Structure formats: C-alpha cells, structure tokens
CSV table of C-alpha atoms in Angstrom, one decimal:
chain,number,residue,atom,x,y,z
T,16,MET,CA,0.0,0.0,0.0
T,17,SER,CA,1.4,3.5,-0.9
T,18,LYS,CA,0.1,6.2,1.3
T,19,VAL,CA,0.7,9.8,0.2
T,20,LEU,CA,0.3,13.1,1.9
T,21,ILE,CA,0.1,16.4,-0.1
T,22,LEU,CA,0.7,19.7,1.7
T,23,LYS,CA,-1.1,22.3,-0.5
T,24,ASN,CA,-2.5,25.0,1.8
T,25,ASP,CA,-1.9,28.0,-0.4
T,26,ARG,CA,-3.9,30.3,-2.8
T,27,VAL,CA,-6.3,29.2,-5.5
T,28,GLY,CA,-4.1,30.0,-8.4
T,29,ASP,CA,-1.3,28.0,-6.9
T,30,LEU,CA,-3.6,25.1,-6.4
T,31,PHE,CA,-4.3,25.0,-10.2
T,32,THR,CA,-0.6,24.8,-11.0
T,33,SER,CA,-0.6,21.6,-9.0
T,34,LEU,CA,-3.6,19.8,-10.5
T,35,THR,CA,-1.7,17.7,-13.0
T,36,THR,CA,0.7,16.5,-10.3
T,37,ILE,CA,-2.1,15.8,-7.8
T,38,SER,CA,-4.1,14.0,-10.4
T,39,THR,CA,-1.1,11.8,-11.2
T,40,LEU,CA,-0.4,11.0,-7.5
T,41,ILE,CA,-4.1,10.1,-7.0
T,42,ARG,CA,-3.8,7.7,-10.0
T,43,ASP,CA,-0.6,6.1,-8.8
T,44,SER,CA,-1.2,5.8,-5.1
T,45,ASP,CA,-3.4,3.6,-3.0
T,46,SER,CA,-4.5,6.5,-0.8
T,47,VAL,CA,-4.0,10.2,-0.9
T,48,LYS,CA,-4.6,12.8,1.8
T,49,MET,CA,-4.4,16.6,1.2
T,50,TYR,CA,-4.3,19.7,3.3
T,51,LEU,CA,-5.8,22.8,1.7
T,52,SER,CA,-6.1,26.3,3.1
T,53,GLU,CA,-9.1,28.4,3.8
T,54,LEU,CA,-8.3,30.2,0.5
T,55,ASN,CA,-8.4,27.2,-1.8
T,56,TYR,CA,-10.5,24.7,0.2
T,57,HIS,CA,-13.7,25.7,-1.7
T,58,PHE,CA,-12.1,24.0,-4.8
T,59,ASN,CA,-11.9,20.6,-3.0
T,60,PHE,CA,-14.7,19.3,-5.4
T,61,PHE,CA,-11.8,18.2,-7.6
T,62,PHE,CA,-10.6,15.6,-5.1
T,63,GLU,CA,-13.4,13.1,-4.6
T,64,LYS,CA,-10.7,10.3,-4.7
T,65,ALA,CA,-8.7,11.8,-1.9
T,66,GLN,CA,-9.2,12.7,1.8
T,67,VAL,CA,-9.1,16.5,2.2
T,68,GLU,CA,-8.7,18.6,5.3
T,69,LYS,CA,-8.4,22.3,5.9
T,70,ILE,CA,-5.7,24.2,7.8
T,71,ASN,CA,-4.7,27.8,7.8
T,72,TYR,CA,-2.8,29.5,4.9
T,73,ASN,CA,-0.6,31.0,7.6
T,74,LEU,CA,0.2,28.0,9.8
T,75,SER,CA,-0.7,28.3,13.4
T,76,PHE,CA,1.0,26.4,16.2
T,77,ARG,CA,-2.0,24.1,16.3
T,78,ASP,CA,-1.8,23.5,12.5
T,79,LYS,CA,1.9,22.5,12.9
T,80,LEU,CA,1.0,20.1,15.6
T,81,LYS,CA,-1.9,18.7,13.6
T,82,VAL,CA,0.3,18.0,10.5
T,83,THR,CA,3.1,16.6,12.6
T,84,TYR,CA,0.9,14.2,14.5
T,85,ASP,CA,-0.8,13.1,11.3
T,86,ILE,CA,2.5,12.1,9.8
T,87,TRP,CA,3.5,10.3,13.0
T,88,ALA,CA,0.2,8.5,13.4
T,89,ASN,CA,-0.4,7.5,9.8
T,90,LYS,CA,3.1,6.5,8.7
T,91,TYR,CA,2.9,7.8,5.1
T,92,ASP,CA,5.2,6.4,2.5
T,93,GLU,CA,5.6,9.8,0.7
T,94,VAL,CA,5.0,13.4,1.6
T,95,TYR,CA,4.9,16.1,-1.1
T,96,ILE,CA,5.6,19.7,0.0
T,97,LEU,CA,3.9,21.6,-2.8
T,98,THR,CA,3.5,24.7,-0.6
T,99,PRO,CA,7.0,25.6,0.5
T,100,LYS,CA,6.2,26.7,4.1
T,101,SER,CA,9.4,26.9,6.2
T,102,TYR,CA,8.1,24.5,8.9
T,103,TYR,CA,7.3,21.8,6.4
T,104,PHE,CA,11.1,21.4,5.7
T,105,VAL,CA,11.7,20.6,9.3
T,106,LEU,CA,9.5,17.5,9.0
T,107,PRO,CA,12.0,15.4,7.0
T,108,VAL,CA,14.4,15.8,9.9
T,109,LEU,CA,11.8,14.4,12.3
T,110,PHE,CA,10.6,11.5,10.1
T,111,ARG,CA,13.7,10.0,8.5
T,112,LYS,CA,12.0,6.8,7.2
T,113,ILE,CA,9.4,8.8,5.1
T,114,LYS,CA,10.3,10.0,1.6
T,115,PHE,CA,9.8,13.8,1.3
T,116,TYR,CA,9.6,15.6,-2.0
T,117,GLY,CA,9.4,19.4,-2.3
T,118,ILE,CA,9.8,22.6,-4.2
T,119,THR,CA,12.6,24.8,-2.9
T,120,TYR,CA,13.6,28.4,-3.6
T,121,ASN,CA,16.8,30.4,-4.1
T,122,GLY,CA,16.6,34.1,-3.6
T,123,ASN,CA,19.0,37.0,-3.5
T,124,LYS,CA,19.4,36.9,0.3
T,125,LYS,CA,17.7,33.7,1.4
T,126,LEU,CA,17.4,30.0,0.6
T,127,ARG,CA,14.2,28.3,1.4
T,128,PRO,CA,15.0,25.9,3.0
T,129,SER,CA,18.7,26.0,3.9
T,130,LEU,CA,21.1,23.7,2.1
T,131,PHE,CA,21.3,21.7,5.3
T,132,LEU,CA,17.6,21.0,5.4
T,133,ARG,CA,17.5,20.1,1.7
T,134,LYS,CA,19.8,17.1,2.5
T,135,PHE,CA,16.8,15.5,4.2
T,136,LEU,CA,14.6,15.6,1.2
T,137,ASN,CA,14.4,12.5,-1.0
T,138,LYS,CA,14.1,14.7,-4.0
T,139,TYR,CA,13.6,18.5,-4.6
T,140,PHE,CA,13.4,20.9,-7.4
T,141,VAL,CA,14.8,24.4,-7.2
T,142,LEU,CA,13.1,27.6,-8.4
T,143,ASP,CA,15.4,30.6,-8.6
T,144,ARG,CA,14.1,34.1,-8.0
T,145,THR,CA,17.4,35.6,-9.3
T,146,LYS,CA,17.3,34.4,-12.9
T,147,VAL,CA,15.0,33.0,-15.7
T,148,ASN,CA,13.9,29.5,-14.8
T,149,GLN,CA,14.0,26.7,-17.3
T,150,TYR,CA,10.9,25.1,-15.8
T,151,SER,CA,7.7,26.8,-14.5
T,152,TYR,CA,6.3,26.2,-11.0
T,153,LYS,CA,3.8,23.8,-12.6
T,154,GLU,CA,6.5,21.9,-14.5
T,155,SER,CA,8.8,21.8,-11.5
T,156,GLN,CA,6.2,20.0,-9.4
T,157,GLN,CA,5.8,17.4,-12.2
T,158,LYS,CA,9.6,16.9,-12.1
T,159,LEU,CA,9.2,15.6,-8.5
T,160,LEU,CA,7.3,12.6,-9.9
T,161,GLY,CA,10.3,11.4,-11.9
T,162,ASP,CA,11.1,11.4,-15.6
T,163,ASP,CA,9.6,7.9,-16.1
T,164,VAL,CA,6.2,8.9,-14.8
T,165,MET,CA,3.4,9.6,-17.4
T,166,VAL,CA,1.8,12.8,-16.0
T,167,ASP,CA,-2.0,13.0,-16.2
T,168,HIS,CA,-2.3,16.2,-18.2
T,169,LEU,CA,-5.9,15.4,-19.0
T,170,TYR,CA,-6.9,15.5,-15.2
T,171,GLN,CA,-8.5,12.1,-15.6
T,172,ASN,CA,-8.3,11.4,-11.8
T,173,LEU,CA,-10.0,14.6,-10.8
T,174,ALA,CA,-13.8,15.2,-10.4
T,175,ILE,CA,-14.6,17.9,-13.0
T,176,PRO,CA,-18.0,19.3,-12.0
T,177,LYS,CA,-20.8,20.1,-14.5
T,178,GLU,CA,-22.2,23.6,-14.9
T,179,SER,CA,-25.7,24.0,-13.4
T,180,SER,CA,-28.9,24.5,-15.4
T,181,THR,CA,-29.3,27.9,-13.7
T,182,PHE,CA,-25.9,28.9,-15.1
T,183,LYS,CA,-27.0,28.1,-18.7
T,184,LYS,CA,-30.3,29.8,-18.2
T,185,ILE,CA,-29.4,33.2,-16.8
T,186,MET,CA,-25.8,33.9,-17.9
T,187,PRO,CA,-25.5,36.4,-20.8
T,188,LYS,CA,-23.7,35.5,-24.1
T,189,GLU,CA,-20.6,37.1,-25.6
T,190,TYR,CA,-19.3,38.6,-22.3
T,191,ILE,CA,-15.9,39.6,-21.0
T,192,PHE,CA,-15.2,38.6,-17.4
T,193,PHE,CA,-13.4,41.0,-15.0
T,194,GLN,CA,-12.3,40.1,-11.5
T,195,PHE,CA,-12.3,43.0,-9.0
T,196,ARG,CA,-9.5,42.7,-6.4
T,197,TYR,CA,-9.7,45.2,-3.7
T,198,GLN,CA,-6.0,45.0,-2.8
T,199,PHE,CA,-5.0,45.4,-6.4
T,200,PHE,CA,-7.1,48.6,-6.7
T,201,LYS,CA,-5.7,49.8,-3.4
T,202,GLU,CA,-2.1,49.3,-4.6
T,203,LEU,CA,-2.9,51.4,-7.7
T,204,ASN,CA,-4.7,54.0,-5.6
T,205,TRP,CA,-7.8,53.4,-7.7
T,206,GLY,CA,-11.4,53.7,-6.3
T,207,LYS,CA,-15.0,53.5,-7.5
T,208,SER,CA,-14.6,56.1,-10.2
T,209,GLU,CA,-11.7,54.2,-11.8
T,210,PHE,CA,-13.7,51.0,-11.5
T,211,ASP,CA,-16.7,52.6,-13.3
T,212,LYS,CA,-14.4,53.9,-16.1
T,213,MET,CA,-12.9,50.4,-16.5
T,214,VAL,CA,-16.1,48.5,-16.8
T,215,HIS,CA,-17.7,51.0,-19.1
T,216,PHE,CA,-14.6,50.9,-21.3
T,217,LEU,CA,-15.0,47.1,-21.4
T,218,LYS,CA,-18.7,47.5,-22.2
T,219,ASP,CA,-17.8,49.5,-25.3
T,220,LYS,CA,-15.9,46.5,-26.6
T,221,TYR,CA,-18.2,43.6,-25.6
T,222,ASP,CA,-21.9,43.0,-25.6
T,223,TYR,CA,-21.8,42.3,-21.9
T,224,VAL,CA,-19.5,42.7,-19.0
T,225,VAL,CA,-19.7,40.4,-15.9
T,226,PHE,CA,-17.5,40.9,-12.9
T,227,CYS,CA,-17.1,39.4,-9.4
T,228,SER,CA,-15.5,40.6,-6.2
T,229,ASP,CA,-13.0,39.1,-3.8
T,230,PHE,CA,-13.5,35.7,-2.1
T,231,GLU,CA,-12.0,37.3,1.0
T,232,SER,CA,-14.1,39.6,3.1
T,233,ASN,CA,-13.4,42.7,5.2
T,234,ASP,CA,-15.1,46.0,5.8
T,235,GLU,CA,-13.6,47.7,2.6
T,236,ILE,CA,-14.6,44.8,0.4
T,237,LYS,CA,-18.1,44.7,1.9
T,238,HIS,CA,-18.4,48.4,1.2
T,239,TYR,CA,-17.5,47.8,-2.5
T,240,ASN,CA,-19.9,44.9,-2.8
T,241,GLN,CA,-22.7,47.1,-1.5
T,242,TYR,CA,-21.8,49.7,-4.1
T,243,PHE,CA,-21.7,47.0,-6.9
T,244,GLU,CA,-25.1,45.6,-6.0
T,245,LYS,CA,-26.7,49.1,-5.9
T,246,ASN,CA,-25.2,50.5,-9.1
T,247,PHE,CA,-25.0,47.6,-11.5
T,248,SER,CA,-27.2,44.8,-12.8
T,249,VAL,CA,-26.9,41.7,-10.6
T,250,ILE,CA,-26.7,38.0,-11.2
T,251,ASP,CA,-26.9,35.6,-8.2
T,252,LEU,CA,-26.2,32.1,-9.5
T,253,ASN,CA,-26.8,30.6,-6.0
T,254,LYS,CA,-30.4,31.9,-6.0
T,255,GLY,CA,-31.0,31.9,-9.7
T,256,ILE,CA,-31.7,35.7,-9.7
T,257,LYS,CA,-31.0,38.1,-12.5
T,258,LYS,CA,-31.8,41.8,-12.0
T,259,LYS,CA,-31.2,44.6,-14.5
T,260,HIS,CA,-30.1,48.1,-13.5
T,261,ASN,CA,-31.6,50.9,-15.6
T,262,GLN,CA,-28.3,52.7,-16.2
T,263,ASN,CA,-26.1,49.6,-16.4
T,264,GLN,CA,-28.2,46.9,-18.0
T,265,GLY,CA,-25.2,45.2,-19.8
T,266,VAL,CA,-22.8,45.2,-16.8
T,267,TYR,CA,-23.5,42.4,-14.3
T,268,TYR,CA,-22.1,42.0,-10.8
T,269,LEU,CA,-21.9,38.3,-10.0
T,270,LYS,CA,-23.0,38.4,-6.4
T,271,ASP,CA,-21.4,35.8,-4.0
T,272,LEU,CA,-19.9,34.0,-6.9
T,273,GLY,CA,-19.1,30.4,-5.9
T,274,SER,CA,-16.1,28.3,-6.9
T,275,ILE,CA,-17.8,26.0,-9.4
T,276,ASP,CA,-19.7,28.9,-11.0
T,277,MET,CA,-16.5,30.9,-11.3
T,278,PHE,CA,-14.9,27.9,-12.9
T,279,TYR,CA,-17.5,28.0,-15.7
T,280,VAL,CA,-17.8,31.8,-15.9
T,281,ILE,CA,-14.2,31.9,-16.9
T,282,LYS,CA,-14.6,28.9,-19.3
T,283,HIS,CA,-17.4,30.5,-21.3
T,284,ALA,CA,-16.1,34.1,-21.3
T,285,LYS,CA,-15.1,35.5,-24.7
T,286,MET,CA,-12.2,37.2,-22.8
T,287,ASN,CA,-11.0,37.1,-19.2
T,288,LEU,CA,-9.2,40.1,-17.6
T,289,ALA,CA,-7.7,40.2,-14.2
T,290,LYS,CA,-4.6,40.6,-12.1
T,291,HIS,CA,-2.3,37.5,-12.4
T,292,GLY,CA,-3.7,34.8,-10.2
T,293,VAL,CA,-6.7,32.5,-10.0
T,294,VAL,CA,-8.4,33.8,-13.2
T,295,SER,CA,-5.4,33.3,-15.4
T,296,HIS,CA,-4.8,29.8,-14.1
T,297,ILE,CA,-8.4,28.7,-14.5
T,298,ALA,CA,-8.4,30.2,-18.0
T,299,PHE,CA,-5.3,28.2,-18.8
T,300,PHE,CA,-6.9,25.1,-17.4
T,301,HIS,CA,-9.8,25.6,-19.9
T,302,ASN,CA,-7.5,26.8,-22.7
T,303,VAL,CA,-9.6,30.0,-23.2
T,304,LYS,CA,-8.5,33.6,-23.7
T,305,PHE,CA,-7.2,35.7,-20.9
T,306,HIS,CA,-5.2,38.9,-20.4
T,307,GLU,CA,-3.3,39.7,-17.2
T,308,LEU,CA,-2.7,43.0,-15.5
T,309,ILE,CA,0.7,43.1,-13.8
T,310,THR,CA,1.9,46.0,-11.6
T,311,TRP,CA,5.6,46.4,-11.6
T,312,ASN,CA,7.5,49.7,-11.2
T,313,LEU,CA,10.6,49.1,-13.2
T,314,THR,CA,13.3,51.5,-12.1
T,315,HIS,CA,16.6,49.5,-12.3
T,316,MET,CA,18.1,46.4,-13.9
T,317,SER,CA,17.6,44.1,-11.0
T,318,GLN,CA,13.8,44.6,-11.2
T,319,ILE,CA,13.9,43.6,-14.9
T,320,ILE,CA,15.6,40.3,-13.8
T,321,GLU,CA,12.9,39.9,-11.1
T,322,VAL,CA,10.2,40.3,-13.8
T,323,LYS,CA,11.8,37.8,-16.1
T,324,SER,CA,12.1,35.3,-13.2
T,325,PHE,CA,8.5,35.9,-12.2
T,326,LEU,CA,7.3,35.3,-15.8
T,327,SER,CA,9.4,32.1,-16.1
T,328,GLU,CA,8.1,30.8,-12.8
T,329,TRP,CA,4.4,31.5,-13.2
T,330,CYS,CA,3.6,32.2,-16.8
T,331,LYS,CA,5.8,30.1,-19.0
T,332,GLY,CA,3.8,28.2,-21.6
T,333,MET,CA,0.5,29.9,-20.8
T,334,GLN,CA,0.2,31.7,-24.1
T,335,ARG,CA,-1.7,34.6,-22.7
T,336,GLY,CA,-1.6,38.3,-23.1
T,337,TYR,CA,-0.4,40.6,-20.4
T,338,SER,CA,0.1,44.3,-19.7
T,339,PHE,CA,2.5,45.9,-17.2
T,340,ILE,CA,0.5,48.8,-15.7
T,341,ASN,CA,0.8,51.7,-13.3
T,342,ASN,CA,-1.9,53.9,-11.7
T,343,ASP,CA,-2.5,56.0,-14.8
T,344,LEU,CA,-5.9,54.6,-15.8
T,345,GLU,CA,-6.1,56.4,-19.1
T,346,LYS,CA,-2.8,55.0,-20.1
T,347,VAL,CA,-3.9,51.5,-19.1
T,348,LEU,CA,-7.1,51.8,-21.1
T,349,ARG,CA,-5.1,52.9,-24.2
T,350,LYS,CA,-2.9,49.9,-23.8
T,351,LEU,CA,-5.9,47.5,-23.5
T,352,LYS,CA,-7.8,49.1,-26.4
T,353,ASN,CA,-6.0,46.9,-29.0
T,354,GLN,CA,-5.1,44.0,-26.7
T,355,ILE,CA,-8.4,42.6,-25.5
C-alpha cells in the first residue's frame, strides 16, 4: 500500500498549478490525503478520490502540531511539500523513514529551505528568483514525480463538475469577465470612479461585462460589494436571480460567486481580464482567452531580472496576453484598447 500526503495550503491560483501533479499522484497511489487552506478549500470538489482537510494558509502552532501528529500516526510512504512553508522542511528531519519531496527556492538573500535541510529531502526541485527558470512552477512539481512517470495532463483522476442548469439559463452570451480585487485597486490608488471607467470601457468593446468581487471579506470589500449591488445589474447564481439596472443593463455584478460557477464563468467568457492569479490559471486550465494586468514599477536592472524570473516561474507556456500597468488609468485603457 502506498500512502501519500500532499501539503497544499496556499492560494487558489497556486492550487491550479498543482492539479496535474495531484491527479497523477491520485492515480498512482493507494490512498492520498491533502491539506488545503481556507483560501483554496472551496475547490476541493476536484478531489473526490482523496481525503481533504483544511488548515490555515498561515500555519498556526495548532496547525503545525496537527500535521506533525498526522504524519507520525499514519506512517505515510511519501509526503509532497507543494506549498514551501518553512516549517514543512523541518518535518523530513523528524521523520527519516518517510520520503519527502518538495519545491525549494533560491533568492537574493535567502534560501528556502537551507542547504542543510535540503539534504533530508528525498528529491527536490529548485526555483530561482534571481534568474530565468528553465521550468515553471507547474512543470517543477511534475519533475518531482520522476522522468519515467506519465503525467496525467488530462486530469482524468479529478472530479470535474458540471455547470448548473441555472448557469446556462441566466448567464449572458458574448461577455468579458473581469475580476475585481480590492488589494489590487488599493495598490494602484484606484477607487470607485476608476472601476466605473474600467467596466464602461469594457462595455464599449463587448456586448456584456460580468464581474465578481474578492473571495476574502473585510469592511472595505463589503463596502465595495454594496456599491456594486446598488449601481449595476446583478446575477446571483446561487439563488437563480437576475436583476437589471436601468443605467447599467449590460454590466452584471456576480454576487457571491461560488467556486464551481466561477470555474465556468471563466470557461465561457469571450475574454478574461484580471490581475495575475486565479483567473489566469483557471483560464489556462480551460485553454480560453485571458489577459493579465501586472503591476511592476521598473526602475533599475535588478527589477527587470525579477520580472523575467516571475514570468518564467508562473507564466511560462501559458500563451496569454499581459500588460504591465501603473496607476495611470487612461494609459492603461489605451494599452488595453487593442489587446483585448
């Protein structure tokens, strides 16, 4: 019997980079258990053939004890560190008889983990933040499986959900999907007026615009969500409700968008537009069009190297469009005019 534990308590976009590796491990193992975070746990519908538990994205002391006890009690054959949390690299020191595999990082000032701790890993793959990587984060995880393993690129061992009849009935056709991210707008010093200009620019190019808000929730995001619901047309796929706003009939706020519905909103969009992250990775999964907005203030040569390293780690092979942007919205819209 081969028992496998996968440590994957990170963000949703990161989870999608691991799906081929996870699907392959499910196929080739007798039993698989996974730890997901509060950020990506709502996509656990993929893993009907695995046992899934939730721990925090930022590991608490209790989380560390839970994972450590789990490994001690269940005597796994293999543990895959697909979320390179520092504590996880201490575990191979504690459990010498278990084979540990992991993604490691080299940075300008820090190695994660140290060269000493890497000696206790059965196999690891290095991503380097100081140069262009030969393999992306997704490809690096697959390398942990071994060159002789046939990777399940078709996701045959995952449970791919079906879109609901409600989705087919009330979603508009020929739409562009835009994901609002509060922190992204805050970083750019954008507010409601910039959001309005953005969606109306998109409406001039497409029959319909549909957008969603953050999965996370705080007072600022709630304030934006109230503004969206009051000032735009609304689609609530959970309740099967579609309400048109007199001034914004073709711009729909997707209220409380769930993970499965988001999965299919992206698939059926004529174009997807968002900050690099979950939208781009789901669009890549479906092989549909997407365009990324990337903020990077390039002021010296070392930052250019950082950008190239970032693109090689996260975007290699994705065949998508992207725009480097700053807080000058008019300039951003001029860039996007012929790109989306």
